[in-house]
Amino acid sequence: MGRKKNWGFSLSSRSLAAGLVAGAALILLLLTVVPGPAVGESADYLAGFARLDPFPPMSHFLWGYVVALLRHLPVKSLAWSGNVFSAVCGAGVVVLVFLLTSRIPHDRNREEVEATFNHNAVGLLSGLFGAGLCLTSIPFWQVATRAHPATFDLLILLGLLWMLVRIGGTEDARGRLYVWEALYGMGMTEYATMIMVAPLVGMAVIWIMWKRRWLTVKRLMVVIGCGAAPLLLYAVYAWDYTQTDAFHWRGFHTFFDSLWFVWRDQYRAIAKSVPRVGWLLLFVVTVVPAVAIFYPKPQSKAGRIAYSIFMHLVMTGV
């Protein structure tokens, strides 16, 4: 077997690349940020949580609390500060996409017996490509340049996924895992998508506990409890809504009426997340490529990887 070449890529290279990605994303988003109020959902959310709309939203309460804090900043307008906050969150999302994508394993030892390249280099290139696609995505750019809870919610989700990856690579991180579960439970009250992802995340947590030999019934119950305890925030949100005039104008009579509609709005967000038209195409361009890439490949005794290169080109095109 030939000797592997060392191209000098290491953890420091990933950190440097992450810093460059963060700087480039933040500069681009700040240069294109909307200078004032943006019509549509952005204005609706801002007006609602700033108590300018008599009927504030019944979802995204954590983002609403951030808006309430931004109102007290000595800046020219709430709309501008909200837009800049979305841009900062958007830059964080781009960096997390880079970090997560760059850590996807690119192990070709089963295909190419004599590996003559550094796998970290491939990871960095994949991370840069993924971050670039995220940053140049028109839907992402639209929510990242105006006040909108989408970038804030994505930052929470991807940040927690990154933390879970780091926990999985640490020998003794049971305490961090408990804290992580509490944060994920809090995130579910803010972002309905995290409820949909929860089963997959739960399986990942159990796998990490089994791999690290932490898995016992007692510890599993503690993990579940840590994740369920923050769901009491729903009661805080419902109580907060009872303090608004909209509580009476909507015809609510009790705290439980408010709580029910908070849950209902999250259910509707989940129900509308899967489109009735085009869901099959969405499945084909997301799940199928992921399965094809992560499925274990048979070892190539001859060392040929032409079919693998062709597969990566096809998936990149998709």
Tab-separated table of C-alpha atoms in Angstrom:
chain	number	residue	atom	x	y	z
A	1	MET	CA	0.000	0.000	0.000
A	2	GLY	CA	1.195	3.494	-0.815
A	3	ARG	CA	1.761	6.127	1.794
A	4	LYS	CA	-1.007	8.626	2.417
A	5	LYS	CA	-0.191	12.175	1.553
A	6	ASN	CA	-0.582	14.767	4.263
A	7	TRP	CA	-2.090	17.948	2.885
A	8	GLY	CA	-2.030	19.702	6.256
A	9	PHE	CA	-5.754	19.675	6.920
A	10	SER	CA	-6.635	19.389	10.587
A	11	LEU	CA	-9.119	20.602	13.145
A	12	SER	CA	-7.527	24.059	13.000
A	13	SER	CA	-8.185	24.151	9.273
A	14	ARG	CA	-11.869	23.437	9.882
A	15	SER	CA	-12.020	26.167	12.522
A	16	LEU	CA	-10.330	28.649	10.185
A	17	ALA	CA	-12.675	27.740	7.364
A	18	ALA	CA	-15.683	28.083	9.694
A	19	GLY	CA	-14.519	31.575	10.676
A	20	LEU	CA	-14.140	32.587	7.032
A	21	VAL	CA	-17.569	31.194	6.206
A	22	ALA	CA	-19.105	33.067	9.141
A	23	GLY	CA	-17.476	36.344	8.122
A	24	ALA	CA	-18.441	36.014	4.467
A	25	ALA	CA	-22.033	35.045	5.278
A	26	LEU	CA	-22.471	37.847	7.806
A	27	ILE	CA	-21.034	40.493	5.462
A	28	LEU	CA	-23.203	39.370	2.545
A	29	LEU	CA	-26.386	39.253	4.633
A	30	LEU	CA	-25.717	42.618	6.307
A	31	LEU	CA	-25.020	44.237	2.935
A	32	THR	CA	-28.341	42.981	1.588
A	33	VAL	CA	-30.420	43.352	4.767
A	34	VAL	CA	-33.712	45.204	4.399
A	35	PRO	CA	-33.208	48.690	5.919
A	36	GLY	CA	-36.759	49.003	7.250
A	37	PRO	CA	-40.029	47.138	7.686
A	38	ALA	CA	-40.634	44.349	5.164
A	39	VAL	CA	-44.183	43.611	4.068
A	40	GLY	CA	-45.638	40.159	4.625
A	41	GLU	CA	-44.954	37.747	7.450
A	42	SER	CA	-42.019	39.791	8.720
A	43	ALA	CA	-44.161	42.842	9.405
A	44	ASP	CA	-46.951	40.692	10.838
A	45	TYR	CA	-44.646	38.974	13.331
A	46	LEU	CA	-42.959	42.220	14.368
A	47	ALA	CA	-46.222	44.080	14.817
A	48	GLY	CA	-47.741	41.213	16.753
A	49	PHE	CA	-44.914	40.701	19.242
A	50	ALA	CA	-44.351	44.459	19.590
A	51	ARG	CA	-48.013	44.664	20.675
A	52	LEU	CA	-48.812	46.948	17.720
A	53	ASP	CA	-51.202	44.344	16.337
A	54	PRO	CA	-54.192	43.692	18.609
A	55	PHE	CA	-53.969	39.967	17.774
A	56	PRO	CA	-50.387	38.774	18.426
A	57	PRO	CA	-49.250	35.371	17.112
A	58	MET	CA	-49.748	32.242	19.213
A	59	SER	CA	-46.481	30.629	18.142
A	60	HIS	CA	-42.728	31.389	18.111
A	61	PHE	CA	-42.890	32.832	21.610
A	62	LEU	CA	-39.136	32.579	22.234
A	63	TRP	CA	-38.485	34.696	19.163
A	64	GLY	CA	-41.173	37.050	20.398
A	65	TYR	CA	-39.316	37.507	23.687
A	66	VAL	CA	-36.202	38.407	21.686
A	67	VAL	CA	-38.247	41.032	19.827
A	68	ALA	CA	-39.402	42.412	23.161
A	69	LEU	CA	-35.741	42.797	24.200
A	70	LEU	CA	-34.819	44.436	20.881
A	71	ARG	CA	-37.441	47.114	21.520
A	72	HIS	CA	-35.292	48.458	24.353
A	73	LEU	CA	-32.127	48.810	22.272
A	74	PRO	CA	-31.033	52.380	21.445
A	75	VAL	CA	-31.348	51.900	17.681
A	76	LYS	CA	-33.260	53.797	15.041
A	77	SER	CA	-36.111	51.291	14.667
A	78	LEU	CA	-37.320	47.899	15.799
A	79	ALA	CA	-37.635	46.759	12.188
A	80	TRP	CA	-33.945	47.460	11.511
A	81	SER	CA	-32.743	45.706	14.667
A	82	GLY	CA	-35.019	42.737	13.915
A	83	ASN	CA	-33.646	42.511	10.388
A	84	VAL	CA	-30.048	42.608	11.631
A	85	PHE	CA	-30.804	39.951	14.244
A	86	SER	CA	-32.155	37.669	11.500
A	87	ALA	CA	-28.997	38.282	9.470
A	88	VAL	CA	-26.796	37.320	12.441
A	89	CYS	CA	-28.861	34.170	12.997
A	90	GLY	CA	-28.652	33.425	9.275
A	91	ALA	CA	-24.855	33.643	9.354
A	92	GLY	CA	-24.875	31.241	12.290
A	93	VAL	CA	-27.048	28.827	10.312
A	94	VAL	CA	-24.632	28.907	7.369
A	95	VAL	CA	-21.687	28.140	9.669
A	96	LEU	CA	-23.543	25.234	11.273
A	97	VAL	CA	-24.385	23.841	7.834
A	98	PHE	CA	-20.672	23.976	7.049
A	99	LEU	CA	-19.667	22.290	10.311
A	100	LEU	CA	-22.274	19.532	10.064
A	101	THR	CA	-21.672	18.823	6.378
A	102	SER	CA	-17.909	18.786	6.771
A	103	ARG	CA	-18.208	16.049	9.407
A	104	ILE	CA	-20.169	13.657	7.193
A	105	PRO	CA	-17.890	10.619	6.851
A	106	HIS	CA	-16.231	10.198	3.463
A	107	ASP	CA	-14.656	6.798	4.065
A	108	ARG	CA	-13.665	5.212	0.769
A	109	ASN	CA	-11.495	2.491	2.272
A	110	ARG	CA	-14.055	-0.080	1.146
A	111	GLU	CA	-13.785	1.170	-2.424
A	112	GLU	CA	-10.252	2.415	-2.751
A	113	VAL	CA	-7.662	0.255	-1.027
A	114	GLU	CA	-4.899	2.770	-1.571
A	115	ALA	CA	-6.195	6.149	-0.355
A	116	THR	CA	-3.864	8.907	-1.590
A	117	PHE	CA	-5.786	11.911	-0.296
A	118	ASN	CA	-6.699	13.357	3.064
A	119	HIS	CA	-10.351	12.793	3.968
A	120	ASN	CA	-10.486	16.033	5.928
A	121	ALA	CA	-9.946	17.917	2.682
A	122	VAL	CA	-12.998	16.248	1.177
A	123	GLY	CA	-15.001	17.131	4.280
A	124	LEU	CA	-13.992	20.784	4.060
A	125	LEU	CA	-14.936	20.949	0.396
A	126	SER	CA	-18.304	19.351	1.148
A	127	GLY	CA	-18.898	21.805	3.981
A	128	LEU	CA	-18.039	24.796	1.799
A	129	PHE	CA	-20.325	23.526	-0.949
A	130	GLY	CA	-23.207	22.981	1.475
A	131	ALA	CA	-22.721	26.388	3.116
A	132	GLY	CA	-22.636	28.042	-0.299
A	133	LEU	CA	-25.863	26.378	-1.358
A	134	CYS	CA	-27.525	27.468	1.880
A	135	LEU	CA	-26.333	31.063	1.592
A	136	THR	CA	-27.397	31.431	-2.045
A	137	SER	CA	-30.795	29.819	-1.528
A	138	ILE	CA	-33.441	32.444	-2.315
A	139	PRO	CA	-35.941	31.327	0.387
A	140	PHE	CA	-33.188	31.356	3.007
A	141	TRP	CA	-31.889	34.738	1.868
A	142	GLN	CA	-35.387	36.211	2.080
A	143	VAL	CA	-35.903	35.253	5.735
A	144	ALA	CA	-32.285	36.048	6.679
A	145	THR	CA	-32.446	39.664	5.489
A	146	ARG	CA	-35.650	40.674	7.288
A	147	ALA	CA	-37.121	40.078	10.735
A	148	HIS	CA	-38.453	36.525	10.733
A	149	PRO	CA	-38.377	33.637	13.230
A	150	ALA	CA	-37.208	31.122	10.602
A	151	THR	CA	-33.467	31.807	10.915
A	152	PHE	CA	-33.704	31.893	14.713
A	153	ASP	CA	-35.504	28.540	14.730
A	154	LEU	CA	-33.030	26.987	12.303
A	155	LEU	CA	-30.159	28.239	14.436
A	156	ILE	CA	-31.645	26.446	17.441
A	157	LEU	CA	-32.200	23.184	15.543
A	158	LEU	CA	-28.816	23.038	13.800
A	159	GLY	CA	-27.013	24.248	16.911
A	160	LEU	CA	-28.508	21.419	18.936
A	161	LEU	CA	-27.635	18.894	16.229
A	162	TRP	CA	-24.037	20.147	16.292
A	163	MET	CA	-23.973	19.840	20.071
A	164	LEU	CA	-25.260	16.265	19.798
A	165	VAL	CA	-22.490	15.416	17.338
A	166	ARG	CA	-19.915	16.760	19.781
A	167	ILE	CA	-21.497	14.892	22.696
A	168	GLY	CA	-21.411	11.681	20.683
A	169	GLY	CA	-17.682	12.100	20.197
A	170	THR	CA	-16.945	12.691	23.900
A	171	GLU	CA	-16.233	9.827	26.264
A	172	ASP	CA	-17.876	11.145	29.433
A	173	ALA	CA	-20.592	13.676	28.570
A	174	ARG	CA	-23.662	12.373	30.368
A	175	GLY	CA	-24.215	15.691	32.123
A	176	ARG	CA	-24.031	17.520	28.783
A	177	LEU	CA	-26.523	15.081	27.331
A	178	TYR	CA	-29.041	15.893	30.076
A	179	VAL	CA	-28.602	19.623	29.450
A	180	TRP	CA	-28.909	19.019	25.719
A	181	GLU	CA	-32.208	17.180	26.208
A	182	ALA	CA	-33.569	20.106	28.223
A	183	LEU	CA	-32.569	22.542	25.490
A	184	TYR	CA	-34.145	20.349	22.825
A	185	GLY	CA	-37.382	20.174	24.803
A	186	MET	CA	-37.397	23.964	25.011
A	187	GLY	CA	-36.758	24.165	21.277
A	188	MET	CA	-39.786	21.998	20.537
A	189	THR	CA	-42.043	24.621	22.124
A	190	GLU	CA	-40.638	27.188	19.679
A	191	TYR	CA	-40.148	25.260	16.415
A	192	ALA	CA	-42.737	22.673	15.371
A	193	THR	CA	-40.277	20.968	13.014
A	194	MET	CA	-38.264	19.852	16.031
A	195	ILE	CA	-41.287	17.824	17.130
A	196	MET	CA	-41.242	16.030	13.773
A	197	VAL	CA	-37.495	15.379	14.044
A	198	ALA	CA	-37.786	14.229	17.672
A	199	PRO	CA	-38.183	10.468	16.889
A	200	LEU	CA	-34.996	10.432	14.808
A	201	VAL	CA	-33.172	12.480	17.412
A	202	GLY	CA	-34.403	10.122	20.113
A	203	MET	CA	-32.982	7.122	18.265
A	204	ALA	CA	-29.674	8.974	17.855
A	205	VAL	CA	-29.554	9.710	21.589
A	206	ILE	CA	-30.252	6.068	22.471
A	207	TRP	CA	-27.566	4.936	20.019
A	208	ILE	CA	-25.032	7.334	21.565
A	209	MET	CA	-25.901	6.106	25.062
A	210	TRP	CA	-25.550	2.488	23.950
A	211	LYS	CA	-22.273	3.155	22.158
A	212	ARG	CA	-20.804	4.934	25.193
A	213	ARG	CA	-22.201	2.295	27.548
A	214	TRP	CA	-24.390	4.828	29.344
A	215	LEU	CA	-27.654	3.104	28.484
A	216	THR	CA	-29.577	2.036	31.568
A	217	VAL	CA	-33.265	2.320	32.364
A	218	LYS	CA	-32.603	4.912	35.060
A	219	ARG	CA	-30.467	7.122	32.839
A	220	LEU	CA	-32.925	6.791	29.976
A	221	MET	CA	-35.740	7.956	32.262
A	222	VAL	CA	-33.618	10.933	33.338
A	223	VAL	CA	-33.009	11.832	29.688
A	224	ILE	CA	-36.728	11.620	28.905
A	225	GLY	CA	-37.544	13.697	31.964
A	226	CYS	CA	-35.025	16.374	31.013
A	227	GLY	CA	-36.586	16.590	27.561
A	228	ALA	CA	-40.166	16.665	28.834
A	229	ALA	CA	-39.730	19.203	31.657
A	230	PRO	CA	-39.270	22.248	29.349
A	231	LEU	CA	-42.638	21.472	27.725
A	232	LEU	CA	-44.095	23.291	30.730
A	233	LEU	CA	-43.138	26.433	28.794
A	234	TYR	CA	-46.387	25.916	26.895
A	235	ALA	CA	-48.159	26.937	30.107
A	236	VAL	CA	-45.990	30.070	30.314
A	237	TYR	CA	-46.857	30.986	26.729
A	238	ALA	CA	-50.552	30.402	27.327
A	239	TRP	CA	-50.496	32.486	30.507
A	240	ASP	CA	-48.636	35.259	28.681
A	241	TYR	CA	-51.380	35.336	26.075
A	242	THR	CA	-54.053	35.699	28.771
A	243	GLN	CA	-52.462	39.080	29.617
A	244	THR	CA	-53.282	40.502	26.188
A	245	ASP	CA	-56.509	42.145	25.049
A	246	ALA	CA	-56.713	39.569	22.278
A	247	PHE	CA	-57.442	36.905	24.895
A	248	HIS	CA	-60.867	38.464	25.504
A	249	TRP	CA	-61.465	39.619	21.944
A	250	ARG	CA	-60.990	36.064	20.666
A	251	GLY	CA	-63.678	34.883	23.018
A	252	PHE	CA	-61.360	32.918	25.311
A	253	HIS	CA	-62.638	32.371	28.825
A	254	THR	CA	-59.988	30.339	30.645
A	255	PHE	CA	-56.275	29.687	30.645
A	256	PHE	CA	-56.922	26.309	29.035
A	257	ASP	CA	-58.596	27.966	26.031
A	258	SER	CA	-55.347	29.825	25.411
A	259	LEU	CA	-53.277	26.682	25.941
A	260	TRP	CA	-55.424	24.732	23.488
A	261	PHE	CA	-54.919	27.283	20.717
A	262	VAL	CA	-51.165	27.390	21.332
A	263	TRP	CA	-51.103	23.630	20.755
A	264	ARG	CA	-53.435	23.950	17.795
A	265	ASP	CA	-51.151	26.401	16.026
A	266	GLN	CA	-48.201	24.040	16.415
A	267	TYR	CA	-50.280	21.150	15.094
A	268	ARG	CA	-51.262	23.210	12.062
A	269	ALA	CA	-47.617	24.106	11.429
A	270	ILE	CA	-46.754	20.393	11.416
A	271	ALA	CA	-49.734	19.474	9.231
A	272	LYS	CA	-48.840	22.138	6.654
A	273	SER	CA	-45.128	21.308	6.603
A	274	VAL	CA	-45.609	18.413	4.164
A	275	PRO	CA	-47.030	19.783	0.890
A	276	ARG	CA	-49.999	18.018	-0.619
A	277	VAL	CA	-48.555	18.606	-4.084
A	278	GLY	CA	-44.917	17.796	-4.728
A	279	TRP	CA	-44.243	15.718	-1.620
A	280	LEU	CA	-42.975	12.800	-3.719
A	281	LEU	CA	-40.468	15.035	-5.520
A	282	LEU	CA	-39.344	16.391	-2.158
A	283	PHE	CA	-38.818	12.820	-0.947
A	284	VAL	CA	-36.848	11.861	-4.065
A	285	VAL	CA	-34.428	14.803	-3.873
A	286	THR	CA	-33.797	14.553	-0.120
A	287	VAL	CA	-34.273	11.101	1.399
A	288	VAL	CA	-33.226	8.990	-1.586
A	289	PRO	CA	-29.847	10.746	-2.095
A	290	ALA	CA	-29.142	10.546	1.637
A	291	VAL	CA	-29.838	6.809	1.715
A	292	ALA	CA	-27.730	6.248	-1.408
A	293	ILE	CA	-24.756	8.122	0.067
A	294	PHE	CA	-24.853	6.654	3.584
A	295	TYR	CA	-25.680	3.068	2.567
A	296	PRO	CA	-22.561	0.878	3.038
A	297	LYS	CA	-20.846	0.268	-0.307
A	298	PRO	CA	-19.292	-3.098	-1.226
A	299	GLN	CA	-15.503	-3.220	-1.245
A	300	SER	CA	-13.930	-2.807	-4.646
A	301	LYS	CA	-11.065	-5.282	-4.882
A	302	ALA	CA	-9.740	-3.643	-8.017
A	303	GLY	CA	-9.703	-0.228	-6.373
A	304	ARG	CA	-11.923	1.358	-9.035
A	305	ILE	CA	-14.143	4.200	-7.826
A	306	ALA	CA	-15.571	5.414	-11.140
A	307	TYR	CA	-19.118	4.410	-10.176
A	308	SER	CA	-18.757	6.230	-6.876
A	309	ILE	CA	-17.642	9.430	-8.606
A	310	PHE	CA	-20.574	9.118	-10.999
A	311	MET	CA	-22.952	8.641	-8.040
A	312	HIS	CA	-21.644	11.768	-6.309
A	313	LEU	CA	-22.029	13.793	-9.507
A	314	VAL	CA	-25.604	12.609	-9.936
A	315	MET	CA	-26.496	13.393	-6.313
A	316	THR	CA	-24.874	16.808	-6.564
A	317	GLY	CA	-26.930	17.539	-9.665
A	318	VAL	CA	-30.116	16.426	-7.901
